[in-house]
């Protein structure tokens, strides 16, 4: 799962967002909470708040929450308040 996330990060840095989201999604489905946070941030940036909320809700209950997931949750909350 971490390899898929890393490939997603590489695509993200190249601004190939659709491809990065594919890899983040695959990694997230394999259990990577980091990839879930990365995917959620991309979705939020594109205005897909409901989709981001759905994937964040799935993983926020896990024990291994990390900073990226927290960042995505905070970003989504700030967008929803506006």
PDB file of N, CA, C and O in Angstrom:
ATOM      1  N   UNK A   1       0.821  -1.201   0.000  1.00  0.00           N
ATOM      2  CA  UNK A   1       0.000   0.000   0.000  1.00  0.00           C
ATOM      3  C   UNK A   1       0.865   1.264   0.000  1.00  0.00           C
ATOM      4  O   UNK A   1       0.514   2.241  -0.652  1.00  0.00           O
ATOM      5  N   UNK A   2       1.981   1.233   0.717  1.00  0.00           N
ATOM      6  CA  UNK A   2       2.822   2.434   0.779  1.00  0.00           C
ATOM      7  C   UNK A   2       3.461   2.748  -0.574  1.00  0.00           C
ATOM      8  O   UNK A   2       3.632   3.919  -0.920  1.00  0.00           O
ATOM      9  N   UNK A   3       3.776   1.719  -1.355  1.00  0.00           N
ATOM     10  CA  UNK A   3       4.341   1.954  -2.681  1.00  0.00           C
ATOM     11  C   UNK A   3       3.330   2.666  -3.572  1.00  0.00           C
ATOM     12  O   UNK A   3       3.677   3.616  -4.288  1.00  0.00           O
ATOM     13  N   UNK A   4       2.073   2.234  -3.503  1.00  0.00           N
ATOM     14  CA  UNK A   4       1.030   2.879  -4.304  1.00  0.00           C
ATOM     15  C   UNK A   4       0.855   4.336  -3.883  1.00  0.00           C
ATOM     16  O   UNK A   4       0.694   5.220  -4.730  1.00  0.00           O
ATOM     17  N   UNK A   5       0.895   4.593  -2.577  1.00  0.00           N
ATOM     18  CA  UNK A   5       0.796   5.968  -2.099  1.00  0.00           C
ATOM     19  C   UNK A   5       1.964   6.798  -2.616  1.00  0.00           C
ATOM     20  O   UNK A   5       1.778   7.932  -3.058  1.00  0.00           O
ATOM     21  N   UNK A   6       3.158   6.236  -2.577  1.00  0.00           N
ATOM     22  CA  UNK A   6       4.337   6.970  -3.047  1.00  0.00           C
ATOM     23  C   UNK A   6       4.251   7.291  -4.538  1.00  0.00           C
ATOM     24  O   UNK A   6       4.658   8.378  -4.971  1.00  0.00           O
ATOM     25  N   UNK A   7       3.720   6.368  -5.321  1.00  0.00           N
ATOM     26  CA  UNK A   7       3.523   6.642  -6.746  1.00  0.00           C
ATOM     27  C   UNK A   7       2.504   7.773  -6.895  1.00  0.00           C
ATOM     28  O   UNK A   7       2.678   8.681  -7.718  1.00  0.00           O
ATOM     29  N   UNK A   8       1.457   7.734  -6.080  1.00  0.00           N
ATOM     30  CA  UNK A   8       0.472   8.806  -6.091  1.00  0.00           C
ATOM     31  C   UNK A   8       1.079  10.154  -5.766  1.00  0.00           C
ATOM     32  O   UNK A   8       0.768  11.171  -6.403  1.00  0.00           O
ATOM     33  N   UNK A   9       1.973  10.179  -4.802  1.00  0.00           N
ATOM     34  CA  UNK A   9       2.662  11.426  -4.436  1.00  0.00           C
ATOM     35  C   UNK A   9       3.489  11.929  -5.613  1.00  0.00           C
ATOM     36  O   UNK A   9       3.500  13.128  -5.912  1.00  0.00           O
ATOM     37  N   UNK A  10       4.158  11.019  -6.297  1.00  0.00           N
ATOM     38  CA  UNK A  10       4.961  11.414  -7.463  1.00  0.00           C
ATOM     39  C   UNK A  10       4.093  12.046  -8.541  1.00  0.00           C
ATOM     40  O   UNK A  10       4.443  13.097  -9.093  1.00  0.00           O
ATOM     41  N   UNK A  11       2.983  11.412  -8.851  1.00  0.00           N
ATOM     42  CA  UNK A  11       2.059  11.988  -9.829  1.00  0.00           C
ATOM     43  C   UNK A  11       1.507  13.330  -9.347  1.00  0.00           C
ATOM     44  O   UNK A  11       1.347  14.264 -10.131  1.00  0.00           O
ATOM     45  N   UNK A  12       1.226  13.419  -8.061  1.00  0.00           N
ATOM     46  CA  UNK A  12       0.705  14.663  -7.494  1.00  0.00           C
ATOM     47  C   UNK A  12       1.707  15.800  -7.674  1.00  0.00           C
ATOM     48  O   UNK A  12       1.334  16.911  -8.038  1.00  0.00           O
ATOM     49  N   UNK A  13       2.969  15.513  -7.450  1.00  0.00           N
ATOM     50  CA  UNK A  13       4.012  16.532  -7.624  1.00  0.00           C
ATOM     51  C   UNK A  13       4.157  16.963  -9.074  1.00  0.00           C
ATOM     52  O   UNK A  13       4.548  18.095  -9.348  1.00  0.00           O
ATOM     53  N   UNK A  14       3.836  16.052  -9.984  1.00  0.00           N
ATOM     54  CA  UNK A  14       3.870  16.374 -11.410  1.00  0.00           C
ATOM     55  C   UNK A  14       2.571  17.033 -11.868  1.00  0.00           C
ATOM     56  O   UNK A  14       2.413  17.337 -13.045  1.00  0.00           O
ATOM     57  N   UNK A  15       1.634  17.221 -10.936  1.00  0.00           N
ATOM     58  CA  UNK A  15       0.320  17.837 -11.218  1.00  0.00           C
ATOM     59  C   UNK A  15      -0.546  16.969 -12.134  1.00  0.00           C
ATOM     60  O   UNK A  15      -1.378  17.485 -12.869  1.00  0.00           O
ATOM     61  N   UNK A  16      -0.336  15.660 -12.083  1.00  0.00           N
ATOM     62  CA  UNK A  16      -1.185  14.718 -12.812  1.00  0.00           C
ATOM     63  C   UNK A  16      -2.162  14.147 -11.780  1.00  0.00           C
ATOM     64  O   UNK A  16      -2.028  13.016 -11.314  1.00  0.00           O
ATOM     65  N   UNK A  17      -3.133  14.978 -11.437  1.00  0.00           N
ATOM     66  CA  UNK A  17      -3.992  14.701 -10.288  1.00  0.00           C
ATOM     67  C   UNK A  17      -4.869  13.473 -10.495  1.00  0.00           C
ATOM     68  O   UNK A  17      -5.058  12.680  -9.564  1.00  0.00           O
ATOM     69  N   UNK A  18      -5.407  13.292 -11.684  1.00  0.00           N
ATOM     70  CA  UNK A  18      -6.275  12.126 -11.897  1.00  0.00           C
ATOM     71  C   UNK A  18      -5.508  10.826 -11.662  1.00  0.00           C
ATOM     72  O   UNK A  18      -6.034   9.882 -11.066  1.00  0.00           O
ATOM     73  N   UNK A  19      -4.268  10.794 -12.108  1.00  0.00           N
ATOM     74  CA  UNK A  19      -3.437   9.597 -11.922  1.00  0.00           C
ATOM     75  C   UNK A  19      -3.049   9.446 -10.447  1.00  0.00           C
ATOM     76  O   UNK A  19      -3.063   8.331  -9.912  1.00  0.00           O
ATOM     77  N   UNK A  20      -2.718  10.553  -9.795  1.00  0.00           N
ATOM     78  CA  UNK A  20      -2.361  10.470  -8.373  1.00  0.00           C
ATOM     79  C   UNK A  20      -3.547   9.963  -7.564  1.00  0.00           C
ATOM     80  O   UNK A  20      -3.386   9.138  -6.668  1.00  0.00           O
ATOM     81  N   UNK A  21      -4.750  10.427  -7.913  1.00  0.00           N
ATOM     82  CA  UNK A  21      -5.937   9.976  -7.192  1.00  0.00           C
ATOM     83  C   UNK A  21      -6.190   8.485  -7.385  1.00  0.00           C
ATOM     84  O   UNK A  21      -6.640   7.810  -6.452  1.00  0.00           O
ATOM     85  N   UNK A  22      -5.891   7.960  -8.562  1.00  0.00           N
ATOM     86  CA  UNK A  22      -6.026   6.518  -8.798  1.00  0.00           C
ATOM     87  C   UNK A  22      -5.139   5.736  -7.833  1.00  0.00           C
ATOM     88  O   UNK A  22      -5.578   4.753  -7.228  1.00  0.00           O
ATOM     89  N   UNK A  23      -3.891   6.173  -7.703  1.00  0.00           N
ATOM     90  CA  UNK A  23      -2.960   5.461  -6.828  1.00  0.00           C
ATOM     91  C   UNK A  23      -3.297   5.671  -5.360  1.00  0.00           C
ATOM     92  O   UNK A  23      -3.207   4.733  -4.556  1.00  0.00           O
ATOM     93  N   UNK A  24      -3.696   6.892  -4.995  1.00  0.00           N
ATOM     94  CA  UNK A  24      -4.115   7.125  -3.611  1.00  0.00           C
ATOM     95  C   UNK A  24      -5.320   6.254  -3.273  1.00  0.00           C
ATOM     96  O   UNK A  24      -5.390   5.677  -2.183  1.00  0.00           O
ATOM     97  N   UNK A  25      -6.255   6.153  -4.191  1.00  0.00           N
ATOM     98  CA  UNK A  25      -7.458   5.359  -3.958  1.00  0.00           C
ATOM     99  C   UNK A  25      -7.107   3.878  -3.779  1.00  0.00           C
ATOM    100  O   UNK A  25      -7.598   3.222  -2.854  1.00  0.00           O
ATOM    101  N   UNK A  26      -6.258   3.365  -4.639  1.00  0.00           N
ATOM    102  CA  UNK A  26      -5.837   1.960  -4.530  1.00  0.00           C
ATOM    103  C   UNK A  26      -5.130   1.704  -3.213  1.00  0.00           C
ATOM    104  O   UNK A  26      -5.392   0.706  -2.536  1.00  0.00           O
ATOM    105  N   UNK A  27      -4.252   2.605  -2.842  1.00  0.00           N
ATOM    106  CA  UNK A  27      -3.523   2.468  -1.585  1.00  0.00           C
ATOM    107  C   UNK A  27      -4.468   2.564  -0.394  1.00  0.00           C
ATOM    108  O   UNK A  27      -4.363   1.796   0.569  1.00  0.00           O
ATOM    109  N   UNK A  28      -5.400   3.478  -0.466  1.00  0.00           N
ATOM    110  CA  UNK A  28      -6.384   3.643   0.602  1.00  0.00           C
ATOM    111  C   UNK A  28      -7.224   2.378   0.766  1.00  0.00           C
ATOM    112  O   UNK A  28      -7.477   1.929   1.887  1.00  0.00           O
ATOM    113  N   UNK A  29      -7.632   1.795  -0.350  1.00  0.00           N
ATOM    114  CA  UNK A  29      -8.423   0.562  -0.304  1.00  0.00           C
ATOM    115  C   UNK A  29      -7.649  -0.594   0.314  1.00  0.00           C
ATOM    116  O   UNK A  29      -8.236  -1.518   0.865  1.00  0.00           O
ATOM    117  N   UNK A  30      -6.316  -0.508   0.245  1.00  0.00           N
ATOM    118  CA  UNK A  30      -5.476  -1.540   0.855  1.00  0.00           C
ATOM    119  C   UNK A  30      -5.152  -1.215   2.315  1.00  0.00           C
ATOM    120  O   UNK A  30      -4.367  -1.913   2.947  1.00  0.00           O
ATOM    121  N   UNK A  31      -5.727  -0.134   2.833  1.00  0.00           N
ATOM    122  CA  UNK A  31      -5.584   0.161   4.257  1.00  0.00           C
ATOM    123  C   UNK A  31      -4.689   1.326   4.617  1.00  0.00           C
ATOM    124  O   UNK A  31      -4.479   1.591   5.798  1.00  0.00           O
ATOM    125  N   UNK A  32      -4.160   2.039   3.636  1.00  0.00           N
ATOM    126  CA  UNK A  32      -3.274   3.155   3.940  1.00  0.00           C
ATOM    127  C   UNK A  32      -4.071   4.401   4.328  1.00  0.00           C
ATOM    128  O   UNK A  32      -4.749   5.011   3.504  1.00  0.00           O
ATOM    129  N   UNK A  33      -3.980   4.770   5.599  1.00  0.00           N
ATOM    130  CA  UNK A  33      -4.650   5.966   6.090  1.00  0.00           C
ATOM    131  C   UNK A  33      -3.971   7.214   5.524  1.00  0.00           C
ATOM    132  O   UNK A  33      -4.630   8.219   5.246  1.00  0.00           O
ATOM    133  N   UNK A  34      -2.673   7.149   5.310  1.00  0.00           N
ATOM    134  CA  UNK A  34      -1.949   8.264   4.696  1.00  0.00           C
ATOM    135  C   UNK A  34      -2.499   8.548   3.299  1.00  0.00           C
ATOM    136  O   UNK A  34      -2.755   9.700   2.947  1.00  0.00           O
ATOM    137  N   UNK A  35      -2.716   7.506   2.527  1.00  0.00           N
ATOM    138  CA  UNK A  35      -3.269   7.679   1.180  1.00  0.00           C
ATOM    139  C   UNK A  35      -4.692   8.229   1.236  1.00  0.00           C
ATOM    140  O   UNK A  35      -5.075   9.041   0.391  1.00  0.00           O
ATOM    141  N   UNK A  36      -5.449   7.821   2.229  1.00  0.00           N
ATOM    142  CA  UNK A  36      -6.802   8.359   2.395  1.00  0.00           C
ATOM    143  C   UNK A  36      -6.740   9.862   2.606  1.00  0.00           C
ATOM    144  O   UNK A  36      -7.504  10.621   1.995  1.00  0.00           O
ATOM    145  N   UNK A  37      -5.823  10.310   3.450  1.00  0.00           N
ATOM    146  CA  UNK A  37      -5.649  11.743   3.678  1.00  0.00           C
ATOM    147  C   UNK A  37      -5.232  12.471   2.418  1.00  0.00           C
ATOM    148  O   UNK A  37      -5.758  13.550   2.106  1.00  0.00           O
ATOM    149  N   UNK A  38      -4.307  11.883   1.678  1.00  0.00           N
ATOM    150  CA  UNK A  38      -3.851  12.499   0.423  1.00  0.00           C
ATOM    151  C   UNK A  38      -4.996  12.611  -0.588  1.00  0.00           C
ATOM    152  O   UNK A  38      -5.187  13.651  -1.215  1.00  0.00           O
ATOM    153  N   UNK A  39      -5.742  11.527  -0.735  1.00  0.00           N
ATOM    154  CA  UNK A  39      -6.866  11.523  -1.668  1.00  0.00           C
ATOM    155  C   UNK A  39      -7.920  12.542  -1.235  1.00  0.00           C
ATOM    156  O   UNK A  39      -8.428  13.309  -2.054  1.00  0.00           O
ATOM    157  N   UNK A  40      -8.221  12.569   0.049  1.00  0.00           N
ATOM    158  CA  UNK A  40      -9.228  13.509   0.552  1.00  0.00           C
ATOM    159  C   UNK A  40      -8.810  14.951   0.293  1.00  0.00           C
ATOM    160  O   UNK A  40      -9.633  15.774  -0.114  1.00  0.00           O
ATOM    161  N   UNK A  41      -7.547  15.268   0.511  1.00  0.00           N
ATOM    162  CA  UNK A  41      -7.081  16.639   0.252  1.00  0.00           C
ATOM    163  C   UNK A  41      -7.225  17.005  -1.221  1.00  0.00           C
ATOM    164  O   UNK A  41      -7.619  18.131  -1.549  1.00  0.00           O
ATOM    165  N   UNK A  42      -6.929  16.075  -2.120  1.00  0.00           N
ATOM    166  CA  UNK A  42      -7.119  16.347  -3.549  1.00  0.00           C
ATOM    167  C   UNK A  42      -8.588  16.552  -3.875  1.00  0.00           C
ATOM    168  O   UNK A  42      -8.935  17.439  -4.654  1.00  0.00           O
ATOM    169  N   UNK A  43      -9.440  15.731  -3.291  1.00  0.00           N
ATOM    170  CA  UNK A  43     -10.874  15.875  -3.542  1.00  0.00           C
ATOM    171  C   UNK A  43     -11.402  17.204  -3.011  1.00  0.00           C
ATOM    172  O   UNK A  43     -12.190  17.877  -3.669  1.00  0.00           O
ATOM    173  N   UNK A  44     -10.947  17.586  -1.834  1.00  0.00           N
ATOM    174  CA  UNK A  44     -11.361  18.862  -1.245  1.00  0.00           C
ATOM    175  C   UNK A  44     -10.907  20.013  -2.129  1.00  0.00           C
ATOM    176  O   UNK A  44     -11.675  20.943  -2.395  1.00  0.00           O
ATOM    177  N   UNK A  45      -9.677  19.952  -2.610  1.00  0.00           N
ATOM    178  CA  UNK A  45      -9.146  21.005  -3.486  1.00  0.00           C
ATOM    179  C   UNK A  45      -9.972  21.155  -4.761  1.00  0.00           C
ATOM    180  O   UNK A  45     -10.105  22.246  -5.295  1.00  0.00           O
ATOM    181  N   UNK A  46     -10.535  20.041  -5.216  1.00  0.00           N
ATOM    182  CA  UNK A  46     -11.333  20.062  -6.436  1.00  0.00           C
ATOM    183  C   UNK A  46     -12.810  20.351  -6.160  1.00  0.00           C
ATOM    184  O   UNK A  46     -13.613  20.415  -7.088  1.00  0.00           O
ATOM    185  N   UNK A  47     -13.161  20.516  -4.874  1.00  0.00           N
ATOM    186  CA  UNK A  47     -14.540  20.841  -4.521  1.00  0.00           C
ATOM    187  C   UNK A  47     -15.447  19.643  -4.302  1.00  0.00           C
ATOM    188  O   UNK A  47     -16.659  19.805  -4.163  1.00  0.00           O
ATOM    189  N   UNK A  48     -14.890  18.454  -4.255  1.00  0.00           N
ATOM    190  CA  UNK A  48     -15.672  17.241  -4.031  1.00  0.00           C
ATOM    191  C   UNK A  48     -15.749  16.936  -2.538  1.00  0.00           C
ATOM    192  O   UNK A  48     -15.190  15.962  -2.037  1.00  0.00           O
ATOM    193  N   UNK A  49     -16.471  17.778  -1.825  1.00  0.00           N
ATOM    194  CA  UNK A  49     -16.516  17.685  -0.365  1.00  0.00           C
ATOM    195  C   UNK A  49     -17.203  16.419   0.122  1.00  0.00           C
ATOM    196  O   UNK A  49     -16.749  15.785   1.074  1.00  0.00           O
ATOM    197  N   UNK A  50     -18.310  16.046  -0.498  1.00  0.00           N
ATOM    198  CA  UNK A  50     -19.056  14.863  -0.050  1.00  0.00           C
ATOM    199  C   UNK A  50     -18.227  13.599  -0.243  1.00  0.00           C
ATOM    200  O   UNK A  50     -18.198  12.731   0.637  1.00  0.00           O
ATOM    201  N   UNK A  51     -17.544  13.494  -1.375  1.00  0.00           N
ATOM    202  CA  UNK A  51     -16.702  12.329  -1.626  1.00  0.00           C
ATOM    203  C   UNK A  51     -15.567  12.256  -0.606  1.00  0.00           C
ATOM    204  O   UNK A  51     -15.246  11.185  -0.091  1.00  0.00           O
ATOM    205  N   UNK A  52     -14.973  13.410  -0.314  1.00  0.00           N
ATOM    206  CA  UNK A  52     -13.903  13.459   0.686  1.00  0.00           C
ATOM    207  C   UNK A  52     -14.441  13.055   2.053  1.00  0.00           C
ATOM    208  O   UNK A  52     -13.801  12.289   2.781  1.00  0.00           O
ATOM    209  N   UNK A  53     -15.613  13.570   2.384  1.00  0.00           N
ATOM    210  CA  UNK A  53     -16.211  13.239   3.679  1.00  0.00           C
ATOM    211  C   UNK A  53     -16.471  11.739   3.806  1.00  0.00           C
ATOM    212  O   UNK A  53     -16.229  11.148   4.855  1.00  0.00           O
ATOM    213  N   UNK A  54     -16.933  11.116   2.731  1.00  0.00           N
ATOM    214  CA  UNK A  54     -17.205   9.677   2.761  1.00  0.00           C
ATOM    215  C   UNK A  54     -15.958   8.856   3.061  1.00  0.00           C
ATOM    216  O   UNK A  54     -15.996   7.940   3.883  1.00  0.00           O
ATOM    217  N   UNK A  55     -14.851   9.168   2.390  1.00  0.00           N
ATOM    218  CA  UNK A  55     -13.647   8.370   2.637  1.00  0.00           C
ATOM    219  C   UNK A  55     -13.030   8.701   3.992  1.00  0.00           C
ATOM    220  O   UNK A  55     -12.470   7.829   4.654  1.00  0.00           O
ATOM    221  N   UNK A  56     -13.151   9.949   4.422  1.00  0.00           N
ATOM    222  CA  UNK A  56     -12.623  10.314   5.741  1.00  0.00           C
ATOM    223  C   UNK A  56     -13.426   9.649   6.848  1.00  0.00           C
ATOM    224  O   UNK A  56     -12.856   9.185   7.839  1.00  0.00           O
ATOM    225  N   UNK A  57     -14.734   9.582   6.687  1.00  0.00           N
ATOM    226  CA  UNK A  57     -15.574   8.918   7.687  1.00  0.00           C
ATOM    227  C   UNK A  57     -15.191   7.452   7.845  1.00  0.00           C
ATOM    228  O   UNK A  57     -15.199   6.916   8.949  1.00  0.00           O
ATOM    229  N   UNK A  58     -14.846   6.821   6.734  1.00  0.00           N
ATOM    230  CA  UNK A  58     -14.457   5.412   6.773  1.00  0.00           C
ATOM    231  C   UNK A  58     -13.186   5.203   7.596  1.00  0.00           C
ATOM    232  O   UNK A  58     -13.084   4.264   8.379  1.00  0.00           O
ATOM    233  N   UNK A  59     -12.212   6.106   7.439  1.00  0.00           N
ATOM    234  CA  UNK A  59     -10.905   5.879   8.069  1.00  0.00           C
ATOM    235  C   UNK A  59     -10.686   6.614   9.383  1.00  0.00           C
ATOM    236  O   UNK A  59      -9.768   6.283  10.120  1.00  0.00           O
ATOM    237  N   UNK A  60     -11.513   7.582   9.710  1.00  0.00           N
ATOM    238  CA  UNK A  60     -11.290   8.320  10.956  1.00  0.00           C
ATOM    239  C   UNK A  60     -11.515   7.461  12.192  1.00  0.00           C
ATOM    240  O   UNK A  60     -11.087   7.803  13.277  1.00  0.00           O
ATOM    241  N   UNK A  61     -12.147   6.317  12.007  1.00  0.00           N
ATOM    242  CA  UNK A  61     -12.414   5.411  13.119  1.00  0.00           C
ATOM    243  C   UNK A  61     -11.274   4.421  13.368  1.00  0.00           C
ATOM    244  O   UNK A  61     -11.296   3.681  14.337  1.00  0.00           O
ATOM    245  N   UNK A  62     -10.304   4.419  12.475  1.00  0.00           N
ATOM    246  CA  UNK A  62      -9.179   3.484  12.616  1.00  0.00           C
ATOM    247  C   UNK A  62      -8.240   3.940  13.728  1.00  0.00           C
ATOM    248  O   UNK A  62      -8.199   5.108  14.093  1.00  0.00           O
ATOM    249  N   UNK A  63      -7.470   3.010  14.215  1.00  0.00           N
ATOM    250  CA  UNK A  63      -6.536   3.300  15.305  1.00  0.00           C
ATOM    251  C   UNK A  63      -5.290   4.044  14.847  1.00  0.00           C
ATOM    252  O   UNK A  63      -4.681   4.762  15.617  1.00  0.00           O
ATOM    253  N   UNK A  64      -4.906   3.887  13.591  1.00  0.00           N
ATOM    254  CA  UNK A  64      -3.638   4.442  13.110  1.00  0.00           C
ATOM    255  C   UNK A  64      -3.825   5.752  12.350  1.00  0.00           C
ATOM    256  O   UNK A  64      -3.213   5.971  11.318  1.00  0.00           O
ATOM    257  N   UNK A  65      -4.654   6.637  12.887  1.00  0.00           N
ATOM    258  CA  UNK A  65      -4.850   7.949  12.261  1.00  0.00           C
ATOM    259  C   UNK A  65      -3.515   8.692  12.259  1.00  0.00           C
ATOM    260  O   UNK A  65      -2.779   8.655  13.237  1.00  0.00           O
ATOM    261  N   UNK A  66      -3.216   9.375  11.161  1.00  0.00           N
ATOM    262  CA  UNK A  66      -1.965  10.125  11.083  1.00  0.00           C
ATOM    263  C   UNK A  66      -2.239  11.600  10.811  1.00  0.00           C
ATOM    264  O   UNK A  66      -3.383  12.020  10.666  1.00  0.00           O
ATOM    265  N   UNK A  67      -1.180  12.382  10.739  1.00  0.00           N
ATOM    266  CA  UNK A  67      -1.301  13.834  10.565  1.00  0.00           C
ATOM    267  C   UNK A  67      -1.987  14.212   9.261  1.00  0.00           C
ATOM    268  O   UNK A  67      -2.726  15.194   9.212  1.00  0.00           O
ATOM    269  N   UNK A  68      -1.752  13.459   8.195  1.00  0.00           N
ATOM    270  CA  UNK A  68      -2.341  13.781   6.897  1.00  0.00           C
ATOM    271  C   UNK A  68      -3.866  13.628   6.946  1.00  0.00           C
ATOM    272  O   UNK A  68      -4.589  14.446   6.385  1.00  0.00           O
ATOM    273  N   UNK A  69      -4.333  12.600   7.631  1.00  0.00           N
ATOM    274  CA  UNK A  69      -5.766  12.395   7.762  1.00  0.00           C
ATOM    275  C   UNK A  69      -6.386  13.514   8.604  1.00  0.00           C
ATOM    276  O   UNK A  69      -7.444  14.049   8.255  1.00  0.00           O
ATOM    277  N   UNK A  70      -5.728  13.877   9.676  1.00  0.00           N
ATOM    278  CA  UNK A  70      -6.202  14.971  10.527  1.00  0.00           C
ATOM    279  C   UNK A  70      -6.235  16.279   9.736  1.00  0.00           C
ATOM    280  O   UNK A  70      -7.198  17.044   9.818  1.00  0.00           O
ATOM    281  N   UNK A  71      -5.198  16.524   8.947  1.00  0.00           N
ATOM    282  CA  UNK A  71      -5.141  17.730   8.112  1.00  0.00           C
ATOM    283  C   UNK A  71      -6.322  17.766   7.150  1.00  0.00           C
ATOM    284  O   UNK A  71      -6.957  18.814   6.967  1.00  0.00           O
ATOM    285  N   UNK A  72      -6.632  16.633   6.535  1.00  0.00           N
ATOM    286  CA  UNK A  72      -7.749  16.564   5.586  1.00  0.00           C
ATOM    287  C   UNK A  72      -9.081  16.803   6.298  1.00  0.00           C
ATOM    288  O   UNK A  72      -9.947  17.518   5.786  1.00  0.00           O
ATOM    289  N   UNK A  73      -9.247  16.238   7.479  1.00  0.00           N
ATOM    290  CA  UNK A  73     -10.478  16.442   8.255  1.00  0.00           C
ATOM    291  C   UNK A  73     -10.638  17.912   8.604  1.00  0.00           C
ATOM    292  O   UNK A  73     -11.720  18.489   8.455  1.00  0.00           O
ATOM    293  N   UNK A  74      -9.567  18.541   9.055  1.00  0.00           N
ATOM    294  CA  UNK A  74      -9.615  19.969   9.407  1.00  0.00           C
ATOM    295  C   UNK A  74      -9.907  20.830   8.184  1.00  0.00           C
ATOM    296  O   UNK A  74     -10.685  21.785   8.254  1.00  0.00           O
ATOM    297  N   UNK A  75      -9.300  20.493   7.043  1.00  0.00           N
ATOM    298  CA  UNK A  75      -9.524  21.244   5.807  1.00  0.00           C
ATOM    299  C   UNK A  75     -10.985  21.125   5.371  1.00  0.00           C
ATOM    300  O   UNK A  75     -11.613  22.106   4.990  1.00  0.00           O
ATOM    301  N   UNK A  76     -11.524  19.905   5.440  1.00  0.00           N
ATOM    302  CA  UNK A  76     -12.913  19.707   5.063  1.00  0.00           C
ATOM    303  C   UNK A  76     -13.847  20.490   5.989  1.00  0.00           C
ATOM    304  O   UNK A  76     -14.780  21.160   5.526  1.00  0.00           O
ATOM    305  N   UNK A  77     -13.574  20.445   7.288  1.00  0.00           N
ATOM    306  CA  UNK A  77     -14.403  21.183   8.244  1.00  0.00           C
ATOM    307  C   UNK A  77     -14.361  22.673   7.972  1.00  0.00           C
ATOM    308  O   UNK A  77     -15.395  23.356   8.055  1.00  0.00           O
ATOM    309  N   UNK A  78     -13.199  23.203   7.620  1.00  0.00           N
ATOM    310  CA  UNK A  78     -13.095  24.645   7.348  1.00  0.00           C
ATOM    311  C   UNK A  78     -13.853  25.018   6.069  1.00  0.00           C
ATOM    312  O   UNK A  78     -14.461  26.076   6.002  1.00  0.00           O
ATOM    313  N   UNK A  79     -13.862  24.137   5.083  1.00  0.00           N
ATOM    314  CA  UNK A  79     -14.591  24.407   3.834  1.00  0.00           C
ATOM    315  C   UNK A  79     -16.100  24.334   4.065  1.00  0.00           C
ATOM    316  O   UNK A  79     -16.846  25.103   3.490  1.00  0.00           O
ATOM    317  N   UNK A  80     -16.520  23.401   4.904  1.00  0.00           N
ATOM    318  CA  UNK A  80     -17.945  23.239   5.170  1.00  0.00           C
ATOM    319  C   UNK A  80     -18.502  24.406   5.985  1.00  0.00           C
ATOM    320  O   UNK A  80     -19.685  24.705   5.898  1.00  0.00           O
ATOM    321  N   UNK A  81     -17.658  25.061   6.765  1.00  0.00           N
ATOM    322  CA  UNK A  81     -18.096  26.197   7.582  1.00  0.00           C
ATOM    323  C   UNK A  81     -18.321  27.436   6.757  1.00  0.00           C
ATOM    324  O   UNK A  81     -19.017  28.342   7.181  1.00  0.00           O
ATOM    325  N   UNK A  82     -17.737  27.519   5.576  1.00  0.00           N
ATOM    326  CA  UNK A  82     -17.832  28.719   4.747  1.00  0.00           C
ATOM    327  C   UNK A  82     -19.137  28.787   3.982  1.00  0.00           C
ATOM    328  O   UNK A  82     -19.848  27.945   3.736  1.00  0.00           O
TER     329      UNK A  82
END
